């Protein structure tokens, strides 16, 4: 069930923490793991299942099942520096996303915000003004079927990335390269 791959570039050894490892977070975590990244996940509701079995991801891209490097229930178990903090939380009123991700963000971390909603970036970007900040929109057709089980339904998969508030950056280019190396099509 697990896939292993050899990184093709030095960037492929990036360390990634996925905060919000439901359907979208688990899918892109799997793609990044397939590219050779060290992927850890904050999986509060699925913690027990993912700790035992990892993720089982049935995809039109093939079997993306993987075991995260670390499965975290909360920030107290995190030690290290992530190159990318990939935030795929649901937009829920009253959740302080900046406080939730603060333990995972180091001076070198690029923050990747892939969330539904309009104008969701400023709160997090203002909390981390010195970090690279990437905003993303995912069209991925993924569903969480059970704890740690995800189904990817469509060949059409697209992740639109850009630096916030505008433009592109080296961090965006490297992330796009990693996602492409992991087998996901449609990175823009």
GROMACS .gro file of C-alpha atoms in nm:
model
  188
    1UNK     CA    1   0.000   0.000   0.000
    2UNK     CA    2   0.275   0.248   0.072
    3UNK     CA    3   0.457   0.411  -0.213
    4UNK     CA    4   0.815   0.508  -0.197
    5UNK     CA    5   0.998   0.720  -0.442
    6UNK     CA    6   1.338   0.868  -0.484
    7UNK     CA    7   1.360   1.244  -0.481
    8UNK     CA    8   1.469   1.381  -0.816
    9UNK     CA    9   1.596   1.714  -0.685
   10UNK     CA   10   1.741   1.861  -0.368
   11UNK     CA   11   1.411   2.045  -0.318
   12UNK     CA   12   1.229   1.712  -0.306
   13UNK     CA   13   1.368   1.657   0.043
   14UNK     CA   14   1.151   1.938   0.177
   15UNK     CA   15   0.992   1.902   0.518
   16UNK     CA   16   0.616   1.961   0.512
   17UNK     CA   17   0.361   1.984   0.793
   18UNK     CA   18   0.000   1.949   0.684
   19UNK     CA   19  -0.236   2.125   0.923
   20UNK     CA   20  -0.585   2.004   0.846
   21UNK     CA   21  -0.517   1.659   0.706
   22UNK     CA   22  -0.869   1.576   0.590
   23UNK     CA   23  -0.942   1.501   0.225
   24UNK     CA   24  -0.752   1.793   0.064
   25UNK     CA   25  -0.466   1.795   0.315
   26UNK     CA   26  -0.418   1.418   0.301
   27UNK     CA   27  -0.431   1.417  -0.080
   28UNK     CA   28  -0.166   1.687  -0.121
   29UNK     CA   29   0.035   1.540   0.167
   30UNK     CA   30   0.039   1.212  -0.026
   31UNK     CA   31   0.144   1.385  -0.348
   32UNK     CA   32   0.428   1.563  -0.164
   33UNK     CA   33   0.535   1.237   0.007
   34UNK     CA   34   0.541   1.068  -0.332
   35UNK     CA   35   0.775   1.348  -0.449
   36UNK     CA   36   1.014   1.256  -0.168
   37UNK     CA   37   0.914   1.514   0.093
   38UNK     CA   38   0.910   1.433   0.462
   39UNK     CA   39   0.541   1.488   0.538
   40UNK     CA   40   0.403   1.519   0.890
   41UNK     CA   41   0.034   1.574   0.959
   42UNK     CA   42  -0.179   1.733   1.227
   43UNK     CA   43  -0.469   1.488   1.225
   44UNK     CA   44  -0.675   1.554   1.533
   45UNK     CA   45  -1.000   1.374   1.446
   46UNK     CA   46  -0.828   1.093   1.249
   47UNK     CA   47  -0.527   1.064   1.480
   48UNK     CA   48  -0.586   0.705   1.598
   49UNK     CA   49  -0.655   0.559   1.252
   50UNK     CA   50  -0.370   0.747   1.080
   51UNK     CA   51  -0.124   0.659   1.358
   52UNK     CA   52  -0.209   0.289   1.317
   53UNK     CA   53  -0.250   0.258   0.940
   54UNK     CA   54  -0.134   0.578   0.770
   55UNK     CA   55  -0.353   0.710   0.490
   56UNK     CA   56  -0.524   0.490   0.235
   57UNK     CA   57  -0.580   0.706  -0.072
   58UNK     CA   58  -0.739   0.554  -0.381
   59UNK     CA   59  -0.673   0.791  -0.669
   60UNK     CA   60  -0.705   0.811  -1.044
   61UNK     CA   61  -0.332   0.893  -1.021
   62UNK     CA   62  -0.269   0.550  -0.868
   63UNK     CA   63  -0.233   0.434  -0.510
   64UNK     CA   64  -0.129   0.738  -0.306
   65UNK     CA   65  -0.142   0.560   0.030
   66UNK     CA   66   0.133   0.667   0.267
   67UNK     CA   67   0.251   0.679   0.626
   68UNK     CA   68   0.331   1.030   0.742
   69UNK     CA   69   0.674   1.087   0.897
   70UNK     CA   70   0.491   1.205   1.210
   71UNK     CA   71   0.124   1.204   1.304
   72UNK     CA   72   0.048   1.483   1.548
   73UNK     CA   73  -0.260   1.525   1.767
   74UNK     CA   74  -0.139   1.866   1.879
   75UNK     CA   75   0.165   2.092   1.859
   76UNK     CA   76   0.332   1.952   2.172
   77UNK     CA   77   0.465   1.659   1.966
   78UNK     CA   78   0.622   1.882   1.698
   79UNK     CA   79   0.998   1.930   1.695
   80UNK     CA   80   1.169   2.062   1.386
   81UNK     CA   81   1.153   2.319   1.112
   82UNK     CA   82   0.912   2.281   0.823
   83UNK     CA   83   0.998   2.417   0.482
   84UNK     CA   84   0.624   2.431   0.408
   85UNK     CA   85   0.331   2.457   0.650
   86UNK     CA   86   0.042   2.342   0.430
   87UNK     CA   87  -0.285   2.465   0.584
   88UNK     CA   88  -0.599   2.291   0.457
   89UNK     CA   89  -0.842   2.368   0.738
   90UNK     CA   90  -1.211   2.423   0.691
   91UNK     CA   91  -1.302   2.788   0.723
   92UNK     CA   92  -1.476   2.782   1.062
   93UNK     CA   93  -1.580   3.100   1.241
   94UNK     CA   94  -1.394   3.153   1.566
   95UNK     CA   95  -1.090   2.937   1.484
   96UNK     CA   96  -0.766   3.131   1.524
   97UNK     CA   97  -0.572   2.978   1.236
   98UNK     CA   98  -0.262   3.186   1.309
   99UNK     CA   99  -0.246   3.054   1.667
  100UNK     CA  100  -0.309   2.699   1.547
  101UNK     CA  101  -0.017   2.699   1.300
  102UNK     CA  102   0.225   2.915   1.503
  103UNK     CA  103   0.409   2.615   1.661
  104UNK     CA  104   0.490   2.475   1.315
  105UNK     CA  105   0.613   2.798   1.156
  106UNK     CA  106   0.985   2.876   1.171
  107UNK     CA  107   1.164   3.171   1.008
  108UNK     CA  108   1.236   2.954   0.701
  109UNK     CA  109   0.881   2.817   0.661
  110UNK     CA  110   0.662   2.909   0.366
  111UNK     CA  111   0.297   2.910   0.469
  112UNK     CA  112   0.063   2.755   0.213
  113UNK     CA  113  -0.303   2.839   0.267
  114UNK     CA  114  -0.543   2.619   0.068
  115UNK     CA  115  -0.887   2.704   0.205
  116UNK     CA  116  -1.230   2.781   0.072
  117UNK     CA  117  -1.352   3.135   0.113
  118UNK     CA  118  -1.292   3.486   0.002
  119UNK     CA  119  -1.031   3.706   0.168
  120UNK     CA  120  -0.910   3.426   0.400
  121UNK     CA  121  -0.543   3.519   0.368
  122UNK     CA  122  -0.494   3.855   0.549
  123UNK     CA  123  -0.540   3.728   0.905
  124UNK     CA  124  -0.269   3.461   0.866
  125UNK     CA  125  -0.039   3.671   0.646
  126UNK     CA  126  -0.043   3.957   0.898
  127UNK     CA  127   0.050   3.717   1.180
  128UNK     CA  128   0.363   3.603   0.990
  129UNK     CA  129   0.488   3.907   0.795
  130UNK     CA  130   0.844   3.770   0.753
  131UNK     CA  131   0.745   3.434   0.605
  132UNK     CA  132   0.682   3.349   0.243
  133UNK     CA  133   0.307   3.322   0.203
  134UNK     CA  134   0.142   3.113  -0.069
  135UNK     CA  135  -0.230   3.118  -0.138
  136UNK     CA  136  -0.388   2.827  -0.318
  137UNK     CA  137  -0.718   2.714  -0.463
  138UNK     CA  138  -0.768   2.339  -0.504
  139UNK     CA  139  -0.996   2.171  -0.755
  140UNK     CA  140  -0.924   1.815  -0.654
  141UNK     CA  141  -1.249   1.614  -0.627
  142UNK     CA  142  -1.146   1.428  -0.312
  143UNK     CA  143  -1.365   1.285  -0.036
  144UNK     CA  144  -1.288   1.157   0.312
  145UNK     CA  145  -1.468   0.820   0.327
  146UNK     CA  146  -1.361   0.719   0.679
  147UNK     CA  147  -1.083   0.807   0.923
  148UNK     CA  148  -0.760   0.792   0.721
  149UNK     CA  149  -0.940   0.686   0.401
  150UNK     CA  150  -0.963   0.924   0.104
  151UNK     CA  151  -1.101   0.879  -0.247
  152UNK     CA  152  -0.977   1.095  -0.536
  153UNK     CA  153  -1.254   1.087  -0.796
  154UNK     CA  154  -1.139   1.282  -1.101
  155UNK     CA  155  -0.856   1.297  -1.349
  156UNK     CA  156  -0.910   1.674  -1.353
  157UNK     CA  157  -0.705   1.800  -1.061
  158UNK     CA  158  -0.578   2.154  -1.038
  159UNK     CA  159  -0.401   2.350  -0.765
  160UNK     CA  160  -0.365   2.719  -0.844
  161UNK     CA  161  -0.082   2.875  -0.641
  162UNK     CA  162   0.051   3.226  -0.604
  163UNK     CA  163   0.234   3.447  -0.359
  164UNK     CA  164   0.007   3.656  -0.143
  165UNK     CA  165  -0.090   3.930  -0.205
  166UNK     CA  166   0.021   3.887  -0.567
  167UNK     CA  167   0.276   3.740  -0.799
  168UNK     CA  168   0.501   3.442  -0.772
  169UNK     CA  169   0.816   3.352  -0.581
  170UNK     CA  170   1.088   3.092  -0.550
  171UNK     CA  171   0.881   2.919  -0.277
  172UNK     CA  172   0.580   2.895  -0.513
  173UNK     CA  173   0.797   2.758  -0.796
  174UNK     CA  174   0.955   2.493  -0.570
  175UNK     CA  175   0.619   2.384  -0.430
  176UNK     CA  176   0.472   2.359  -0.780
  177UNK     CA  177   0.773   2.150  -0.887
  178UNK     CA  178   0.725   1.915  -0.592
  179UNK     CA  179   0.354   1.870  -0.657
  180UNK     CA  180   0.424   1.796  -1.022
  181UNK     CA  181   0.702   1.552  -0.924
  182UNK     CA  182   0.449   1.379  -0.698
  183UNK     CA  183   0.233   1.306  -0.999
  184UNK     CA  184  -0.040   1.565  -0.964
  185UNK     CA  185  -0.133   1.734  -1.285
  186UNK     CA  186  -0.262   2.086  -1.316
  187UNK     CA  187  -0.042   2.305  -1.099
  188UNK     CA  188  -0.062   2.668  -1.203
   0.00000   0.00000   0.00000
